[in-house]
Short mmCIF file of C-alpha atoms in Angstrom, two decimals:
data_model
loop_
_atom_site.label_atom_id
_atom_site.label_comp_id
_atom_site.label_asym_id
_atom_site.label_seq_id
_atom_site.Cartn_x
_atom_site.Cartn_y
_atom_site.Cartn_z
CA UNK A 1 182.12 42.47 205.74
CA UNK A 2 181.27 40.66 208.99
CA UNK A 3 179.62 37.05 209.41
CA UNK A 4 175.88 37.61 209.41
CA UNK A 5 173.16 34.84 209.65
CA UNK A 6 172.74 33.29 206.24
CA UNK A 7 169.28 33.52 204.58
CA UNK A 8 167.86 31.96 201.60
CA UNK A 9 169.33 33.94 199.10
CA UNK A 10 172.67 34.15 200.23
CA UNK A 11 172.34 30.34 200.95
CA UNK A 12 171.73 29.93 197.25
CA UNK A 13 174.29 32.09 195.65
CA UNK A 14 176.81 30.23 198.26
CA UNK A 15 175.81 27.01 196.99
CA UNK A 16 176.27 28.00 193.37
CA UNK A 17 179.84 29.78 193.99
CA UNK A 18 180.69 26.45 195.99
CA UNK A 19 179.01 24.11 192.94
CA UNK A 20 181.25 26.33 190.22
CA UNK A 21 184.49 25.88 192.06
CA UNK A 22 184.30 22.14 192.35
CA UNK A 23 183.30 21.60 189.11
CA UNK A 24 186.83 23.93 188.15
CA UNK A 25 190.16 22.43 188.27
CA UNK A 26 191.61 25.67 190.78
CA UNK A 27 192.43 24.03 194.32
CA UNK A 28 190.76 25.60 197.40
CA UNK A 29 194.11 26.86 198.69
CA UNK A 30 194.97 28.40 195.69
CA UNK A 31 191.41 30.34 194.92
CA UNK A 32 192.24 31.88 198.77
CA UNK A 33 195.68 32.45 197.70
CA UNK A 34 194.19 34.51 194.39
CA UNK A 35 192.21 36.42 195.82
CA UNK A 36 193.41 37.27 199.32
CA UNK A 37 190.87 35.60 201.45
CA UNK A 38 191.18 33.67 204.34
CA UNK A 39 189.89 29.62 204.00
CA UNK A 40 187.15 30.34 206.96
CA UNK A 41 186.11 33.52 204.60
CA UNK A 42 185.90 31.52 201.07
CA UNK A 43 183.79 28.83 203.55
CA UNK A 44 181.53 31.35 204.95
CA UNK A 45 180.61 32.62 201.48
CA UNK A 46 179.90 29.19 200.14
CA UNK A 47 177.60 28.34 202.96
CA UNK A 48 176.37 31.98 202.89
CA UNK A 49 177.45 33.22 206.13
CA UNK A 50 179.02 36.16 204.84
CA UNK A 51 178.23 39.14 202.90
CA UNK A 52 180.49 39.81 200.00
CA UNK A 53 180.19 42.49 196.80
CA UNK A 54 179.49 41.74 193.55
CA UNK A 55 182.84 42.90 192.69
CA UNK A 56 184.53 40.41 195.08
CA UNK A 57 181.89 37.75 193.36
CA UNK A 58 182.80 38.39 189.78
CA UNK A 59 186.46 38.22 191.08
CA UNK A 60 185.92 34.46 192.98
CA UNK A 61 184.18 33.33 189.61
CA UNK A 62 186.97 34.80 187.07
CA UNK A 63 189.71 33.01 189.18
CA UNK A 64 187.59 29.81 188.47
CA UNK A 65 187.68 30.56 184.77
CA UNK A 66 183.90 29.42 185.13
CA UNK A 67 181.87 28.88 181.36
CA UNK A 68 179.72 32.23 180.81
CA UNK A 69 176.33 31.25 181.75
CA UNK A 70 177.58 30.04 185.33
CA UNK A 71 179.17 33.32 185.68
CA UNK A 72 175.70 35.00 184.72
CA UNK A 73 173.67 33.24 186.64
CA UNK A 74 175.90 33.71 189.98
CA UNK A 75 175.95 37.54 188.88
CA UNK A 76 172.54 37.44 189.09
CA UNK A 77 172.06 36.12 192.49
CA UNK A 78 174.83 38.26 193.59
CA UNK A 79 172.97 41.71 192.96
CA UNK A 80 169.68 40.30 193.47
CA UNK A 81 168.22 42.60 196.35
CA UNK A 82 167.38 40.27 199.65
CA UNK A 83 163.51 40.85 200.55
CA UNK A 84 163.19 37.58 202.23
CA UNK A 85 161.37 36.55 199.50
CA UNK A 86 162.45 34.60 196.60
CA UNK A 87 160.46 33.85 193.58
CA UNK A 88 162.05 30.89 191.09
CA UNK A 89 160.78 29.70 187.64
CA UNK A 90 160.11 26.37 186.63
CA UNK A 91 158.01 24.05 184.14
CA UNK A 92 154.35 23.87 185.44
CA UNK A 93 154.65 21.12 188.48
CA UNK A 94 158.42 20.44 187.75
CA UNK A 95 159.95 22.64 190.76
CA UNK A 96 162.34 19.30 191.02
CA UNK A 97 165.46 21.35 189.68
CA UNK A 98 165.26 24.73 191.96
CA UNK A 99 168.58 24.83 193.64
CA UNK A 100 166.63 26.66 196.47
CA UNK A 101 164.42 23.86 197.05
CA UNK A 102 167.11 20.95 196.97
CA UNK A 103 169.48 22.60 199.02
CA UNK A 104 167.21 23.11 202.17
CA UNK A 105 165.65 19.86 201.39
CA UNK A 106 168.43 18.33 201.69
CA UNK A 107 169.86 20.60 204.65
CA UNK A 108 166.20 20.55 206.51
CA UNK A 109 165.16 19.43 209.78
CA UNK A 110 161.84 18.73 209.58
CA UNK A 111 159.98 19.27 206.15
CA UNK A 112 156.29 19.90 206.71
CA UNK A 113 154.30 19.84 203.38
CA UNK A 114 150.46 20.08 202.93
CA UNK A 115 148.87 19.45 199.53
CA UNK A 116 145.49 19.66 198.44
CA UNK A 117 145.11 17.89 195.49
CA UNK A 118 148.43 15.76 194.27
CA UNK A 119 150.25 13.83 196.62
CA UNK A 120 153.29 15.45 197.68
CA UNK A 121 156.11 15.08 195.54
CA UNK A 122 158.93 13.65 198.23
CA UNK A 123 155.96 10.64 198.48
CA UNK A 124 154.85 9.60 195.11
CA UNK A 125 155.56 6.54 193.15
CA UNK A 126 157.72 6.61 189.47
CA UNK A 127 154.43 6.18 187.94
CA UNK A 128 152.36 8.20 190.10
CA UNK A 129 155.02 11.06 189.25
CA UNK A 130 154.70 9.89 185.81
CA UNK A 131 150.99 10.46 184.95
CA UNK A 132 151.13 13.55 187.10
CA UNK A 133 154.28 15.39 184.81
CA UNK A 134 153.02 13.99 181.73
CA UNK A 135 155.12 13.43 178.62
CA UNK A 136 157.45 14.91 177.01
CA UNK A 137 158.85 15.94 180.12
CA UNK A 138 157.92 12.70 182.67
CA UNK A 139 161.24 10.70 182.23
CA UNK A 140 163.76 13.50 183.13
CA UNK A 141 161.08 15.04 185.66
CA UNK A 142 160.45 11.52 187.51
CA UNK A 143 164.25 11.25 187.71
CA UNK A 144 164.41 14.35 189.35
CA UNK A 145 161.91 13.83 191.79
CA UNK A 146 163.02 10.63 192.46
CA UNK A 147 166.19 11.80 193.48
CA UNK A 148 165.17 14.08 195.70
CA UNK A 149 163.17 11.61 197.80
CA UNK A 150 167.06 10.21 198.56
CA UNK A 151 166.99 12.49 201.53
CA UNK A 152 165.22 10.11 203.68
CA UNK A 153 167.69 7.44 202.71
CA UNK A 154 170.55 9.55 204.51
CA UNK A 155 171.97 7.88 207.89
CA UNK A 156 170.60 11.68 209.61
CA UNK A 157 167.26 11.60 207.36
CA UNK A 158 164.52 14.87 208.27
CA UNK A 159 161.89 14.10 209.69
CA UNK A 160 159.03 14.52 207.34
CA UNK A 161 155.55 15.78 208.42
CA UNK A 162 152.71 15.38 205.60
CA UNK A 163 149.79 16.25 205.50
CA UNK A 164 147.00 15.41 202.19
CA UNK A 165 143.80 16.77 202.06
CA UNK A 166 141.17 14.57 201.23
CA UNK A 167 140.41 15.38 197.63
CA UNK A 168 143.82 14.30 197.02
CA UNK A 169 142.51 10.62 197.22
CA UNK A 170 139.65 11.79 194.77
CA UNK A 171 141.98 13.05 191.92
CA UNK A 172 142.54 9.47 189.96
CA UNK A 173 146.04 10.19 188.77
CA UNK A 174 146.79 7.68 186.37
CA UNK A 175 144.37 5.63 186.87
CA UNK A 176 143.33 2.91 189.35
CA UNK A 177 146.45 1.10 189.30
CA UNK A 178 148.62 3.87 189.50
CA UNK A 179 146.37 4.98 192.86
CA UNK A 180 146.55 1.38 194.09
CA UNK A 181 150.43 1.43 194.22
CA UNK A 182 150.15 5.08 195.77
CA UNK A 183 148.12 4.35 198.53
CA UNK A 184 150.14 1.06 199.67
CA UNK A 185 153.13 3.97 199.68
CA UNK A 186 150.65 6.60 202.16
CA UNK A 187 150.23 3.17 203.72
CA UNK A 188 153.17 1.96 204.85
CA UNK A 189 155.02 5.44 205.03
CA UNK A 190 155.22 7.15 208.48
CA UNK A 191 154.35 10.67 208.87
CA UNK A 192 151.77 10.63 206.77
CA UNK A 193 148.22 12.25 207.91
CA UNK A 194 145.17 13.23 206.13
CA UNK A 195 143.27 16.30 206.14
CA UNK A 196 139.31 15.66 205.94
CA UNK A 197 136.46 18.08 204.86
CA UNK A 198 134.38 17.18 207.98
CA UNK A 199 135.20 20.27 209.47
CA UNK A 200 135.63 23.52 208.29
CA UNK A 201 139.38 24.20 207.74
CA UNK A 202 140.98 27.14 209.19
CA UNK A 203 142.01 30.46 206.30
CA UNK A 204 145.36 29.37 207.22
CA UNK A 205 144.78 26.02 205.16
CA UNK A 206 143.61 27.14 201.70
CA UNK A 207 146.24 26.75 200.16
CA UNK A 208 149.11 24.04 199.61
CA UNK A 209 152.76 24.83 201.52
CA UNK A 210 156.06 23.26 202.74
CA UNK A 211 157.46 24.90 205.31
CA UNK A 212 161.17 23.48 206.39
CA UNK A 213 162.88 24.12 210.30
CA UNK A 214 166.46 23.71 210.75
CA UNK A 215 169.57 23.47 213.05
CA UNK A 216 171.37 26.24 211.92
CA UNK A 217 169.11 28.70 210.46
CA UNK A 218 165.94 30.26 210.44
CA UNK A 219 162.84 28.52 208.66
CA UNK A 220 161.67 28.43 205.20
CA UNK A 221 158.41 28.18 203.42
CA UNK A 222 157.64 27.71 199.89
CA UNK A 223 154.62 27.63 197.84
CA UNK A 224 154.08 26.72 194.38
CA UNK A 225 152.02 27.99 192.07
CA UNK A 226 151.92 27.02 188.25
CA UNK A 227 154.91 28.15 186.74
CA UNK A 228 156.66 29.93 189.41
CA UNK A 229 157.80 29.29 193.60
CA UNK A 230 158.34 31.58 196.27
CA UNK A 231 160.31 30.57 198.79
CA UNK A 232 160.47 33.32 202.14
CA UNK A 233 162.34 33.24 205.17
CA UNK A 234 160.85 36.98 206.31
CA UNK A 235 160.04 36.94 209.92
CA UNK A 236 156.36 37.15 209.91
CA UNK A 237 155.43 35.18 206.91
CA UNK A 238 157.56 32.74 208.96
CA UNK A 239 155.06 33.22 211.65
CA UNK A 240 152.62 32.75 210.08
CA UNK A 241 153.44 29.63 208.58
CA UNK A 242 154.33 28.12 212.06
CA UNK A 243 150.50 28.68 212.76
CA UNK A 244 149.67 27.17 209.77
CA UNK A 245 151.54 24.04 210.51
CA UNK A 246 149.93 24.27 214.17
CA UNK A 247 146.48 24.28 212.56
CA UNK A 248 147.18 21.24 210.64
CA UNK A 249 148.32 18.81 213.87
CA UNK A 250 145.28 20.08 215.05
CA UNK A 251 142.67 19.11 212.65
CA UNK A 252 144.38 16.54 211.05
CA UNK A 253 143.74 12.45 211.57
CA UNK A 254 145.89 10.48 213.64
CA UNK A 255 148.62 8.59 211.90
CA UNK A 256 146.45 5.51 212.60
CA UNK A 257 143.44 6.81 211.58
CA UNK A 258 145.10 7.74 208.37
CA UNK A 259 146.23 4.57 207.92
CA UNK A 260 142.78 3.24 207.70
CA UNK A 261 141.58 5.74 205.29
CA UNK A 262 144.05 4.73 202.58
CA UNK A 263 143.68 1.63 203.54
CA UNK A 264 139.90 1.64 202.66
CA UNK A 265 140.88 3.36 199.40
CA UNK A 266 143.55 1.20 198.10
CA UNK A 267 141.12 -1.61 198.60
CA UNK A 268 138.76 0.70 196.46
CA UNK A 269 141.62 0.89 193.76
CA UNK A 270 142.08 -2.61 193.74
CA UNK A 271 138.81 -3.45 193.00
CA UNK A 272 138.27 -0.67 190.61
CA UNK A 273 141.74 -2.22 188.68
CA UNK A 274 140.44 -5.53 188.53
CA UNK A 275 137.32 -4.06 186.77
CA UNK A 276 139.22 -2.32 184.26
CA UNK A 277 140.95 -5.71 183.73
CA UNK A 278 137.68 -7.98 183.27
CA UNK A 279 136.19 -5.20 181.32
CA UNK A 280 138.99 -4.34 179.39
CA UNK A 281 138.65 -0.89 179.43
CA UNK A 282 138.98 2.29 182.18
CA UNK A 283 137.42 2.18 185.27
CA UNK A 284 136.58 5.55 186.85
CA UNK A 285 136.97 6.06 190.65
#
């Protein structure tokens, strides 16, 4: 098969095949030399760039001597059926662990993500993450998240474009301390812009997205939604996603004005906390 443009699917099952072989003990060379390929061809699978059977798959992943489940889960994506759409399970709001969502994070652009209600993940604290996960899960689920706010410690970081609708600063997560801390992070973090209910917002905006640009591929967005995220790359969702995010740097508050709003409502936190501390009980926002 020829080199095609990769798309989210084949993106994933490349980054699997590519994850199994380095985690084998068979040498690059050799896997080539096994199965007849070229070292451009094994690359352009692994960075899905090429179309390849499942025959040829189950071949690349029996040469790696890989443990059963990898081998059934790359199966899987192999003879999954490209719509443009991919739908992933996951523990409800613990999406940290989706292949499909690290990889483009961490392959992205610019990441634009609009929430409604929590503060985007790639933004909160350890303890904001905390109180939002909830036990028994938090510990391994903060880890995870925490990791994959490394991105913007890379020397090429994305650029990252958020946007938080107001009742966001409404929803006490944690409590008053925990919203303190989170609001000096909105504070001092650029790219950061709220979304107020002074205006009508546009149908486009009713729901939370990320939508991710890159250098060498088309976009992806991805929404999440309880127990389950889709994640598209189809031409005229993709449109209509870039109007989305075009609706949002229009109604949105400056970075500045932002600013001042969480500002205002850390100084609201802080007083609340020091409440709760004289009173020695919860204070309610």
């Amino acid at each position: 098969m020829e080199s095609r443009a990769s798309n989210a699917l084949s993106r994933e099952l490349g980054d699997a095949l590519r994850r199994a072989r380095r985690r084998s003990t068979v040498r690059f060379t050799d896997l080539a030399e096994e199965l007849g390929w070229s070292e451009a061809r094994i690359s352009k699978v692994e960075r899905g760039l090429r179309g390849t059977s499942p025959l040829d798959i189950a071949r690349y992943v029996g040469h790696l001597r890989s443990d059963q489940a990898t081998y059934d889960h790359i199966m899987e994506l192999a003879e999954e059926r490209n719509t443009g759409h991919l739908v992933r399970p996951h523990k409800i709001a613990m999406p940290d662990s989706l292949r499909a969502l690290l990889l483009h994070e961490q392959t992205a652009q610019v990441i634009w993500s609009y929430q409604l209600v929590t503060i985007p993940g790639l933004l909160q604290t350890v303890d904001y993450a905390a109180a939002l996960i909830g036990s028994p899960d938090s510990e391994h689920g903060v880890a995870e998240r925490m990791a994959r706010q490394r991105i913007f410690d890379r020397p090429r970081p994305p650029e990252g474009r958020f946007f938080i609708l107001e009742p966001a600063l409404h929803n006490v997560v944690g409590g008053p301390q925990v919203m303190y801390e989170q609001m000096l992070q909105l504070l001092f973090r650029g790219g950061v812009r709220l979304v107020t209910l002074a205006r009508q917002l546009p149908a486009s905006l009713i729901a939370a997205f990320t939508f991710m640009t890159f250098t060498e591929h088309s976009p992806v967005s991805y929404v999440e939604s309880g127990p389950v995220s889709l994640f598209s790359d189809e031409v005229e969702t993709t449109i209509q996603f870039e109007r989305a995010c075009n609706d949002l740097d229009r109604v949105a508050l400056s970075e500045e004005q932002s600013r001042s709003v969480f500002a205002e409502w850390a100084d609201r936190f802080d007083r609340l906390r020091e409440e709760q501390r004289g009173s020695g009980g919860p204070a309610v926002a």
